[in-house]
Amino acid sequence: MITWTEAAHEALEKHLANITPELVARGLVPADVAARLRRRIDDELAATGLSVAGRVEVEKVLQRLQSDGPQDPVSPKKGWSGVWQWVGWSALAVFGVLLPGVTLGLELATDMCRNEFFDPLPSPWHVMAVSLVGLANLLGLVVAMRRSVGAEAARWVGVLNGIGLGVAAWYSLWFLPMSPIAVLAIIFFGLGLLPLSPALSLVVGLILRAKLHRRASEAGRPMVRTWPWMLAGVAAMVALEIPPLIENWAVRAVSDRSADRQETGLWLLHHVGSEDRLLRGCYDQFRNREFNFNPRTWLAGEVSAANYQEAYFRVTGRPFNHRPPPVGRLARFGRDRGDQEWVWDEGLGGENVSQRLKALYLTQSRLDGKVEGDAAAGYLEWTMVFRNDHEVQQREARTLIQLPPGGVVSRLTLWVDGEEREAAFGGRSQVRQAYQAVVSQRRDPVLVTTKGPDRVLVQCFPVPPKGGQMKVRLGITFPLLLGNLSSAQLALPRVLEQNYSAAPGLKHSVWIESPQALTSTLPAYQAETPRTVAHALRGLLEPKQFAAPESTVTVARDPAVTQSWLRHPLEPQHVILQTVARRPAPAGPVAIVIDGSHEMGPVAAELAGVLANLPDNTSVRLWVAGSPVRACPATEPRAAGAWLATVGFEGGQDSTEALAQAADALRAGGSLLWIHGAQPMTWQDSGALEQGLARRRERLQILALAALPGANVVLEKLDSAYGLAVAPRLGSVREDLARTLDRLREGEIAATRRVLPASEAAVTGPEATSHLGRLWAADEVARLLAGGQGNREAAVKLAVRMQLVTAMTGAVVLETKQQYDVAGLEPVNSSTVPTVPEGGSTLAVLVGALALAWFCRRQLNRHSLAMNPAGRDRKPAT
């Protein structure tokens, strides 16, 4: 080490004082130059073997360095100058700071990469990591450009730079498969810079790293090492990716048929998964692309949207489409552009409602109905208008509708260019094939098919983009519910599941009229005075009010009227006789199966309260559906209610195995009440349940009470062929549970319909409308289907002749006659469809026909007079 004398220090300070103005003019820091000069002098003197530096030795070294001129190693190396220097700094700022910021902002605002390829920012921590890259480059750029920044600040910026390099390297690796396409996109679209942003940020970071290293060296301070901090950035990204990768594996495990893997997957999703990420996975339409750019699927395996939909239900107990579709990250700031997103509708033309679609709305809903209390029947027309606000895409509107108990669709109308088109009724597969064929051509069909007892799926396509609308009408024939002989109830149809949203401010306009008095406990209803009958109720119902069972309307009836009749519409020599009487309860115990899903927890508490109020001599068997099925050991109602209060309800459960166990326990007879919520999928084998119900000697009466709305695939499998009926929802859950249990224990008042020869029928009641014939036909179709495969053809023929949508038939409206001819279908005559009021359509057609005949005759007379003016005075021949 060289020892400096006081004179040597003075010589160096004098030299620095002389060159300080020049250093400042060049933007250099005098202290940094002094440190470098001292190190250079030490090196020169050490090479000569000196250990003490005096004035003379220092001056000699300084003179030699000055004589070197441009090769002077003490003077800073000249880099870019003038315009080129600013071009270099600007390029570093654009590609290292501005481009990462723009890329991050675009992804947050538009979800471009998440919607098209994969989600690069699945959590707020990922957003912070990407933001760190641009921040590190910005600070590095400032330190490199400003020489006045101290060496300690340069070291801290070096730490951020190293972490940013690790994050940029991680994302560069993830976007590497897209790089060739991105290069081409730069040429053609200019957007290719976005996926190349991580790689460009990495290059800029390395350049700035070298400059920071030089700055630290000039200040005489060692630079922090690059690799440890870069590895720290990579390790942080690996840690952030662990939860999504675990979630992907767990989602696949839930769909596995292995019970152990399912249990492990569900445990992981409960403790590691995110409900929002699961919901977004339910709508991800790009997992099964031919070119998959999602690195997570490479690491954890391919996971489909269907896998996510099952996992979402198994974890939350709710169908995924009961929640609105996921929105962009900036939606809370009013920046969501759902009307611009291109979404591949996986449910298009299918048999399920599937995912919610953005920018698709129900804008109008009108219900017109007429009920007759004495005949215990009614008819309702539901007119719906759908609007599509998407800028480009056509949409298919799909909705699952709960009909009034025992109801059947008897009319379907579509407006095409402002003109009403009636449906054709045909076999279920026939009408669906016709619908799918027209959907593929982007034409105007609407289809209605059943989805279990008292449930129908309505599909209409295409709803045009840019505010285009589609208008459909559904005609529903239904029996009234007889709580007693002096009153009957109408439960309005309601939406169980839909792929659209209610337009802001939507209200369902309801008009119900009747010859008898109408009442309702819902304050939204108001009494009206109709033109044709004595009584009417009108209400503007909010969507929640409309969906609630409390929207039920009560109809007064004459308790002395126990019969009504109608001449058979297909066999005039016969009549259809309807008799109202009390039907005894099935003999045997009552078995109850309750869905064990999380959403059913409050329903279980209500059931426990109802059981506590039953008589002690009532025998009740209770099962809670789940994996495994939990059976109550007690049969006394109070004890069963107390046991139920101790059972946990979690996730989404399958009721198939619990129903099978309950049915086996009722081999000697009895009745089964199934209390369920939504069951959008099933993973338990239903073969044993279906076989047992179909082969047993005495049909088991099964009542399904939907405590919560939603699709139910178990209902679809069992349907009416297995003795399954739907319990009505007329009030709160507790009230409906108590009412249904009383029905199973004590029987009910119900209407039965049968066919008799006109000469033998001794009728005493009033003549009913044609809807009595449709209800008889629906009952007869169900009886034929329950009789076995050999009766299916007869059931289809009867349903088509009576224009009904049943388990074996459907209704479809097509656009042209050619489409009907290709499908082998014939649309119904508009004069034969039911209307509100009954017979109005036939009268309108008759009046229109007479007017048309008069007009044609008048035009014909004018034409003949114009051709033969001389004939005006000629008398007609006699």
GROMACS .gro file of C-alpha atoms in nm, residues 60 159 218-219 222 239 322 366 423 437 445 469 505 522 611 624 654 738 755 765 802 837:
model
   22
   60LYS     CA    1   0.537   1.321  -1.266
  159VAL     CA    2  -3.098  -0.480  -0.586
  218GLU     CA    3  -1.630   0.476  -1.037
  219ALA     CA    4  -1.744   0.554  -0.685
  222PRO     CA    5  -1.852  -0.285  -0.498
  239ALA     CA    6  -4.390  -1.914  -0.526
  322HIS     CA    7  -7.597  -1.857  -1.095
  366ARG     CA    8  -9.538  -1.017  -2.011
  423ALA     CA    9  -9.449  -2.384  -3.395
  437ALA     CA   10  -7.957  -2.758  -3.847
  445PRO     CA   11  -8.548  -2.087  -3.491
  469GLN     CA   12  -8.413  -0.824  -3.043
  505GLY     CA   13  -8.534  -0.177  -1.453
  522LEU     CA   14  -9.822  -1.005  -0.265
  611LEU     CA   15  -9.021  -3.224   1.202
  624VAL     CA   16  -7.869  -3.652   0.407
  654ASP     CA   17  -7.499  -3.569  -0.544
  738ALA     CA   18  -9.513  -2.863   0.624
  755VAL     CA   19 -11.252  -4.075  -2.085
  765GLY     CA   20 -12.073  -2.995  -1.363
  802MET     CA   21 -10.277  -3.242  -2.913
  837PRO     CA   22 -10.912  -1.557  -2.382
   0.00000   0.00000   0.00000
